[in-house]
């Protein structure tokens, strides 16, 4: 039962909500998928505000879902709690760190799930499992009661089997949330980046062309922003988790090495550079979004890889997504068909800050277009 850390199966007829085990649920410990944290974790005294909001609207929590240890990897592989099975291809990773949340909705065990996203941790598992997910604007959704990885980059967002389920998730997070009316005059800027499998680029291009006019654009500092994401996390994550290295046997070897690497990076004095990149990439993307409704590019450069403890797989999975956390913008991940493959790929639609309503409307129209 590797999808779940704990099942609750609350009674009722409201939507079934799966909650990543980095988010407090009253009466249950928050383990962050980590033995070192779990051994000290007390049952949460109260729901995190995001869970309280969902319950107030009738949602019933059906369990806390599995994840990468400390939210600190992107493949979903967890040697301590087990690795959720990718329902599209069990030989491939489910994506992370919100792995269990993605699998729970992909397999129909939940109607909607909450995840967190610091470097793509909602969008990556959504792409790997062929579902939809929304990284919200930094600061829009409260983070109280959420186990932090990098507080200036962390966000909470919903995952669902389709756009309607993601909209439901947004409504549970933010009562009254309503997508904007679709406007046929909307346009998309297609961000071109290096290193993407040509077949994935072609599938994304084909999907977008069915929807609306598309204009190719570039962002000079997009690659730099991926590095900046890692530098900012390295500055912030050791403050929460660095003390866990005192008991390395309670961490997986990969996560212990990663924490030590973060400490080394934080001591290298790159934070000012990373914060400068954050300003520049936000300005570059804002300038594009001043002319277009959304920016689009793939979520992943390739199909989901097989499980591998090496850090290289994480670099591949996060290559196109952590930049949006640095910029602070919302991004919707939506599956699109990939000719010749039993797996879909996924398009990432990036919007203006606070424009989740527009992204949901755009994603819904694209979903409808692909279904017809």
Short mmCIF file of C-alpha atoms in Angstrom, two decimals:
data_model
loop_
_atom_site.label_atom_id
_atom_site.label_comp_id
_atom_site.label_asym_id
_atom_site.label_seq_id
_atom_site.Cartn_x
_atom_site.Cartn_y
_atom_site.Cartn_z
CA UNK A 1 0.00 0.00 0.00
CA UNK A 2 2.64 2.47 -1.04
CA UNK A 3 0.26 5.17 -2.27
CA UNK A 4 -0.72 6.00 1.31
CA UNK A 5 1.11 6.73 4.54
CA UNK A 6 -2.19 6.29 6.39
CA UNK A 7 -5.79 5.69 5.29
CA UNK A 8 -8.65 7.37 7.12
CA UNK A 9 -11.69 6.76 4.88
CA UNK A 10 -13.87 9.35 6.58
CA UNK A 11 -17.60 8.84 6.15
CA UNK A 12 -19.77 11.17 4.12
CA UNK A 13 -20.77 11.91 0.58
CA UNK A 14 -18.50 14.89 -0.11
CA UNK A 15 -15.50 14.74 -2.44
CA UNK A 16 -12.77 12.32 -1.38
CA UNK A 17 -9.63 14.31 -0.59
CA UNK A 18 -6.13 12.83 -0.42
CA UNK A 19 -3.62 14.98 1.50
CA UNK A 20 0.13 14.80 1.00
CA UNK A 21 1.81 13.83 4.24
CA UNK A 22 3.58 17.16 4.42
CA UNK A 23 0.30 18.90 5.34
CA UNK A 24 -1.23 18.73 8.82
CA UNK A 25 -4.44 16.77 9.34
CA UNK A 26 -5.85 17.00 12.86
CA UNK A 27 -5.15 13.91 14.95
CA UNK A 28 -2.56 12.47 12.57
CA UNK A 29 1.23 12.92 12.63
CA UNK A 30 2.93 14.66 9.72
CA UNK A 31 5.93 12.53 8.76
CA UNK A 32 7.14 14.21 5.55
CA UNK A 33 7.85 10.64 4.38
CA UNK A 34 10.89 10.51 6.64
CA UNK A 35 11.70 8.08 9.45
CA UNK A 36 13.69 10.71 11.36
CA UNK A 37 10.70 13.07 11.36
CA UNK A 38 8.11 10.35 11.98
CA UNK A 39 9.78 9.13 15.16
CA UNK A 40 9.34 12.55 16.75
CA UNK A 41 6.04 13.57 15.16
CA UNK A 42 3.05 14.17 17.42
CA UNK A 43 -0.52 14.05 16.12
CA UNK A 44 -1.35 17.45 14.64
CA UNK A 45 -3.41 19.58 17.02
CA UNK A 46 -5.40 21.09 14.14
CA UNK A 47 -5.92 20.87 10.42
CA UNK A 48 -3.72 23.05 8.26
CA UNK A 49 -5.86 25.94 6.95
CA UNK A 50 -5.99 24.31 3.51
CA UNK A 51 -7.47 21.15 5.01
CA UNK A 52 -9.83 23.10 7.26
CA UNK A 53 -11.07 25.01 4.21
CA UNK A 54 -11.72 21.78 2.34
CA UNK A 55 -13.56 20.18 5.25
CA UNK A 56 -15.72 23.29 5.67
CA UNK A 57 -16.95 22.69 2.13
CA UNK A 58 -17.80 19.06 2.72
CA UNK A 59 -14.60 17.31 1.62
CA UNK A 60 -13.71 14.14 3.49
CA UNK A 61 -10.07 13.27 4.02
CA UNK A 62 -9.50 9.68 2.89
CA UNK A 63 -5.85 9.52 3.83
CA UNK A 64 -2.39 11.03 3.87
CA UNK A 65 -0.35 10.20 0.81
CA UNK A 66 3.21 9.05 0.29
CA UNK A 67 5.99 11.31 -0.95
CA UNK A 68 9.73 11.63 -1.39
CA UNK A 69 11.53 12.04 1.93
CA UNK A 70 11.30 15.65 3.16
CA UNK A 71 9.83 16.62 -0.26
CA UNK A 72 13.47 16.67 -1.32
CA UNK A 73 13.41 14.67 -4.56
CA UNK A 74 11.35 14.58 -7.74
CA UNK A 75 10.99 10.91 -8.70
CA UNK A 76 8.65 9.58 -5.99
CA UNK A 77 11.14 6.90 -4.89
CA UNK A 78 11.16 6.42 -1.11
CA UNK A 79 13.16 3.51 0.38
CA UNK A 80 11.50 3.93 3.80
CA UNK A 81 7.79 4.18 2.92
CA UNK A 82 7.95 2.51 -0.47
CA UNK A 83 7.38 3.96 -3.92
CA UNK A 84 3.85 4.48 -5.28
CA UNK A 85 3.26 2.52 -8.48
CA UNK A 86 2.91 4.54 -11.67
CA UNK A 87 -0.51 3.39 -12.93
CA UNK A 88 0.40 4.05 -16.56
CA UNK A 89 3.62 2.02 -16.52
CA UNK A 90 4.78 0.27 -13.33
CA UNK A 91 8.35 0.15 -14.65
CA UNK A 92 8.61 3.95 -14.48
CA UNK A 93 8.72 6.39 -11.56
CA UNK A 94 5.45 8.04 -10.50
CA UNK A 95 7.15 11.42 -10.14
CA UNK A 96 7.46 13.40 -6.95
CA UNK A 97 7.61 14.64 -4.51
CA UNK A 98 3.77 14.52 -4.42
CA UNK A 99 3.83 10.94 -5.72
CA UNK A 100 1.06 9.41 -3.63
CA UNK A 101 -1.28 12.33 -4.28
CA UNK A 102 -0.92 11.87 -8.04
CA UNK A 103 -1.34 8.10 -7.90
CA UNK A 104 -4.37 8.34 -5.58
CA UNK A 105 -6.33 10.40 -8.09
CA UNK A 106 -4.96 8.57 -11.14
CA UNK A 107 -6.24 5.27 -9.75
CA UNK A 108 -9.58 6.69 -8.61
CA UNK A 109 -8.89 6.30 -4.89
CA UNK A 110 -9.51 10.03 -4.39
CA UNK A 111 -11.49 12.65 -6.29
CA UNK A 112 -8.90 15.34 -5.69
CA UNK A 113 -5.57 15.57 -3.88
CA UNK A 114 -3.48 18.28 -2.30
CA UNK A 115 0.24 18.36 -3.01
CA UNK A 116 3.11 20.76 -2.53
CA UNK A 117 5.40 22.14 -5.22
CA UNK A 118 8.87 23.63 -4.67
CA UNK A 119 10.66 22.57 -7.86
CA UNK A 120 7.79 20.97 -9.76
CA UNK A 121 6.50 18.52 -7.15
CA UNK A 122 2.87 18.81 -8.33
CA UNK A 123 3.51 19.13 -12.06
CA UNK A 124 6.08 16.32 -12.31
CA UNK A 125 3.93 13.53 -10.81
CA UNK A 126 0.91 14.86 -12.73
CA UNK A 127 2.93 14.48 -15.94
CA UNK A 128 4.28 11.05 -14.99
CA UNK A 129 0.83 9.70 -14.10
CA UNK A 130 -1.16 11.31 -16.92
CA UNK A 131 -3.31 13.59 -14.76
CA UNK A 132 -3.77 17.34 -14.22
CA UNK A 133 -2.16 19.50 -11.56
CA UNK A 134 -1.83 23.17 -10.68
CA UNK A 135 1.14 24.92 -9.11
CA UNK A 136 -0.42 28.00 -7.54
CA UNK A 137 0.98 31.53 -7.42
CA UNK A 138 3.55 31.89 -4.65
CA UNK A 139 1.76 33.30 -1.59
CA UNK A 140 -1.81 32.78 -2.83
CA UNK A 141 -2.54 29.71 -0.67
CA UNK A 142 -1.54 29.73 3.03
CA UNK A 143 1.35 27.50 4.06
CA UNK A 144 0.54 27.30 7.78
CA UNK A 145 0.63 23.69 8.90
CA UNK A 146 2.73 22.64 5.89
CA UNK A 147 6.13 20.99 6.44
CA UNK A 148 8.57 23.41 4.80
CA UNK A 149 11.29 22.61 2.32
CA UNK A 150 11.99 26.10 0.98
CA UNK A 151 9.39 28.56 2.29
CA UNK A 152 9.90 31.22 -0.39
CA UNK A 153 9.38 28.61 -3.14
CA UNK A 154 6.88 26.19 -1.54
CA UNK A 155 3.23 26.26 -2.63
CA UNK A 156 0.18 24.05 -2.06
CA UNK A 157 -1.96 23.10 -5.05
CA UNK A 158 -4.49 20.54 -6.30
CA UNK A 159 -4.16 17.44 -8.45
CA UNK A 160 -7.04 15.72 -10.25
CA UNK A 161 -7.77 13.31 -13.07
CA UNK A 162 -8.98 16.19 -15.25
CA UNK A 163 -9.35 19.96 -15.25
CA UNK A 164 -12.73 19.83 -13.50
CA UNK A 165 -11.17 17.96 -10.58
CA UNK A 166 -8.38 20.54 -10.34
CA UNK A 167 -10.98 23.32 -10.32
CA UNK A 168 -12.77 21.48 -7.52
CA UNK A 169 -9.46 21.33 -5.67
CA UNK A 170 -8.95 25.06 -6.09
CA UNK A 171 -12.45 25.66 -4.75
CA UNK A 172 -11.64 23.52 -1.69
CA UNK A 173 -8.47 25.56 -1.16
CA UNK A 174 -10.15 28.89 -1.87
CA UNK A 175 -13.95 29.01 -1.46
CA UNK A 176 -15.65 30.72 -4.37
CA UNK A 177 -12.88 30.02 -6.87
CA UNK A 178 -14.37 30.17 -10.37
CA UNK A 179 -12.54 29.87 -13.71
CA UNK A 180 -12.70 32.91 -15.97
CA UNK A 181 -14.86 32.76 -19.10
CA UNK A 182 -12.81 31.51 -22.04
CA UNK A 183 -11.98 34.28 -24.51
CA UNK A 184 -11.31 33.22 -28.13
CA UNK A 185 -8.90 36.16 -28.49
CA UNK A 186 -6.47 34.63 -26.00
CA UNK A 187 -3.02 33.72 -27.32
CA UNK A 188 -0.18 31.47 -26.18
CA UNK A 189 3.57 32.08 -26.22
CA UNK A 190 5.43 28.82 -26.90
CA UNK A 191 8.65 28.93 -24.89
CA UNK A 192 11.49 27.17 -26.71
CA UNK A 193 14.16 25.55 -24.55
CA UNK A 194 17.03 23.19 -25.27
CA UNK A 195 17.18 19.53 -24.33
CA UNK A 196 13.58 18.43 -24.96
CA UNK A 197 12.88 15.15 -26.77
CA UNK A 198 11.74 16.26 -30.26
CA UNK A 199 8.75 13.90 -30.08
CA UNK A 200 7.57 15.63 -26.89
CA UNK A 201 8.02 19.08 -28.41
CA UNK A 202 6.04 17.95 -31.46
CA UNK A 203 3.19 16.54 -29.34
CA UNK A 204 2.92 19.75 -27.33
CA UNK A 205 3.04 21.87 -30.48
CA UNK A 206 0.29 19.82 -32.12
CA UNK A 207 -1.95 20.16 -29.05
CA UNK A 208 -1.46 23.90 -28.77
CA UNK A 209 -2.05 24.61 -32.46
CA UNK A 210 -5.52 23.08 -32.15
CA UNK A 211 -6.42 25.63 -29.50
CA UNK A 212 -5.33 29.14 -30.48
CA UNK A 213 -2.61 31.19 -32.16
CA UNK A 214 0.86 30.33 -30.87
CA UNK A 215 3.99 32.50 -31.03
CA UNK A 216 7.48 31.14 -30.38
CA UNK A 217 9.46 32.97 -27.68
CA UNK A 218 12.64 32.46 -25.66
CA UNK A 219 13.72 33.51 -22.16
CA UNK A 220 17.42 34.26 -21.88
CA UNK A 221 17.70 33.33 -18.20
CA UNK A 222 15.43 30.27 -18.11
CA UNK A 223 18.33 27.83 -17.68
CA UNK A 224 19.91 30.05 -15.01
CA UNK A 225 16.62 30.05 -13.11
CA UNK A 226 16.79 26.25 -12.74
CA UNK A 227 20.15 26.64 -11.00
CA UNK A 228 18.77 29.51 -8.92
CA UNK A 229 15.97 27.23 -7.72
CA UNK A 230 18.55 24.81 -6.35
CA UNK A 231 20.58 27.57 -4.71
CA UNK A 232 17.55 29.05 -2.95
CA UNK A 233 16.44 25.62 -1.71
CA UNK A 234 19.99 24.96 -0.51
CA UNK A 235 19.89 28.18 1.51
CA UNK A 236 16.51 27.49 3.11
CA UNK A 237 16.08 23.70 3.46
CA UNK A 238 18.98 23.07 5.91
CA UNK A 239 17.36 25.43 8.42
CA UNK A 240 14.46 22.99 8.71
CA UNK A 241 16.22 19.69 8.08
CA UNK A 242 19.95 20.12 8.63
CA UNK A 243 19.75 18.78 12.19
CA UNK A 244 18.53 15.43 10.84
CA UNK A 245 22.07 14.70 9.65
CA UNK A 246 22.92 14.01 13.31
CA UNK A 247 21.14 10.66 12.81
CA UNK A 248 22.08 9.73 9.24
CA UNK A 249 20.91 6.14 9.68
CA UNK A 250 17.32 7.47 9.83
CA UNK A 251 17.65 9.04 6.38
CA UNK A 252 18.10 7.33 3.06
CA UNK A 253 21.63 7.65 1.74
CA UNK A 254 20.48 9.81 -1.16
CA UNK A 255 18.65 12.33 1.04
CA UNK A 256 21.50 12.49 3.56
CA UNK A 257 23.91 13.25 0.71
CA UNK A 258 21.50 15.82 -0.69
CA UNK A 259 21.15 17.62 2.64
CA UNK A 260 24.93 17.79 3.00
CA UNK A 261 25.20 19.07 -0.58
CA UNK A 262 22.64 21.77 0.21
CA UNK A 263 24.71 22.87 3.19
CA UNK A 264 27.82 23.00 1.00
CA UNK A 265 26.00 25.06 -1.64
CA UNK A 266 24.63 27.45 0.97
CA UNK A 267 28.15 28.07 2.19
CA UNK A 268 29.39 28.83 -1.33
CA UNK A 269 27.90 32.34 -1.30
CA UNK A 270 25.67 32.06 -4.39
CA UNK A 271 22.43 33.31 -2.83
CA UNK A 272 22.77 36.91 -4.01
CA UNK A 273 23.28 35.65 -7.57
CA UNK A 274 20.19 33.42 -7.29
CA UNK A 275 18.04 36.24 -5.94
CA UNK A 276 19.20 38.41 -8.82
CA UNK A 277 18.18 35.69 -11.28
CA UNK A 278 14.78 35.52 -9.56
CA UNK A 279 14.15 39.18 -10.38
CA UNK A 280 15.38 38.81 -13.96
CA UNK A 281 13.37 35.67 -14.84
CA UNK A 282 10.21 37.15 -13.34
CA UNK A 283 10.72 40.28 -15.46
CA UNK A 284 11.36 38.21 -18.60
CA UNK A 285 8.27 36.07 -18.13
CA UNK A 286 6.11 39.04 -17.10
CA UNK A 287 7.12 40.81 -20.31
CA UNK A 288 5.97 37.82 -22.38
CA UNK A 289 2.74 37.55 -20.37
CA UNK A 290 2.01 41.22 -21.00
CA UNK A 291 1.50 40.22 -24.66
CA UNK A 292 0.03 36.72 -24.24
CA UNK A 293 -2.47 34.94 -22.01
CA UNK A 294 -0.08 32.12 -21.13
CA UNK A 295 3.36 30.69 -21.79
CA UNK A 296 3.52 27.01 -22.77
CA UNK A 297 6.26 24.39 -22.78
CA UNK A 298 6.48 20.71 -21.79
CA UNK A 299 6.56 19.69 -18.13
CA UNK A 300 9.21 17.01 -18.79
CA UNK A 301 12.03 16.83 -21.31
CA UNK A 302 11.50 13.06 -21.73
CA UNK A 303 9.17 10.24 -20.72
CA UNK A 304 9.29 9.26 -17.02
CA UNK A 305 12.48 7.31 -16.30
CA UNK A 306 12.87 4.00 -14.49
CA UNK A 307 13.64 4.21 -10.74
CA UNK A 308 17.23 5.21 -10.09
CA UNK A 309 18.87 6.39 -6.90
CA UNK A 310 21.21 8.64 -8.89
CA UNK A 311 20.68 12.37 -8.67
CA UNK A 312 20.81 12.66 -12.47
CA UNK A 313 17.20 11.52 -12.77
CA UNK A 314 16.10 14.39 -10.54
CA UNK A 315 17.96 16.87 -12.73
CA UNK A 316 16.15 15.49 -15.78
CA UNK A 317 12.71 15.61 -14.10
CA UNK A 318 13.07 19.17 -12.78
CA UNK A 319 14.77 20.70 -15.83
CA UNK A 320 11.76 22.74 -17.00
CA UNK A 321 9.71 23.37 -13.86
CA UNK A 322 11.62 24.81 -10.88
CA UNK A 323 12.09 28.05 -12.80
CA UNK A 324 8.40 28.85 -12.32
CA UNK A 325 8.73 28.51 -8.55
CA UNK A 326 11.61 30.99 -8.70
CA UNK A 327 9.45 33.38 -10.75
CA UNK A 328 6.51 32.85 -8.38
CA UNK A 329 3.97 32.30 -11.16
CA UNK A 330 1.13 29.75 -11.48
CA UNK A 331 1.49 26.78 -13.84
CA UNK A 332 -1.04 24.17 -14.96
CA UNK A 333 0.13 20.69 -16.03
CA UNK A 334 -2.20 18.92 -18.47
CA UNK A 335 -1.65 15.59 -20.28
CA UNK A 336 -1.50 15.61 -24.07
CA UNK A 337 -1.35 12.55 -26.33
CA UNK A 338 1.99 11.45 -27.72
CA UNK A 339 1.70 9.55 -31.00
CA UNK A 340 3.41 6.18 -30.99
CA UNK A 341 3.66 5.98 -27.18
CA UNK A 342 1.49 4.23 -24.60
CA UNK A 343 2.24 7.20 -22.33
CA UNK A 344 1.04 10.78 -22.73
CA UNK A 345 3.31 13.75 -22.30
CA UNK A 346 2.28 16.92 -20.50
CA UNK A 347 2.09 20.61 -21.33
CA UNK A 348 2.83 23.29 -18.77
CA UNK A 349 0.69 26.44 -19.07
CA UNK A 350 2.20 29.39 -17.17
CA UNK A 351 0.10 32.42 -16.31
CA UNK A 352 0.40 35.85 -14.79
CA UNK A 353 0.67 36.03 -11.00
CA UNK A 354 -2.75 35.38 -9.52
CA UNK A 355 -4.22 34.27 -12.86
CA UNK A 356 -5.19 30.70 -11.90
CA UNK A 357 -8.74 31.49 -13.05
CA UNK A 358 -7.49 32.13 -16.57
CA UNK A 359 -5.19 29.10 -16.59
CA UNK A 360 -8.05 26.79 -15.56
CA UNK A 361 -10.24 28.18 -18.34
CA UNK A 362 -7.45 27.77 -20.90
CA UNK A 363 -6.66 24.24 -19.70
CA UNK A 364 -10.34 23.26 -19.85
CA UNK A 365 -10.63 24.48 -23.44
CA UNK A 366 -7.44 22.63 -24.42
CA UNK A 367 -8.74 19.47 -22.72
CA UNK A 368 -12.01 19.74 -24.66
CA UNK A 369 -10.14 20.34 -27.91
CA UNK A 370 -7.97 17.26 -27.41
CA UNK A 371 -11.00 15.10 -26.60
CA UNK A 372 -12.74 15.97 -29.90
#
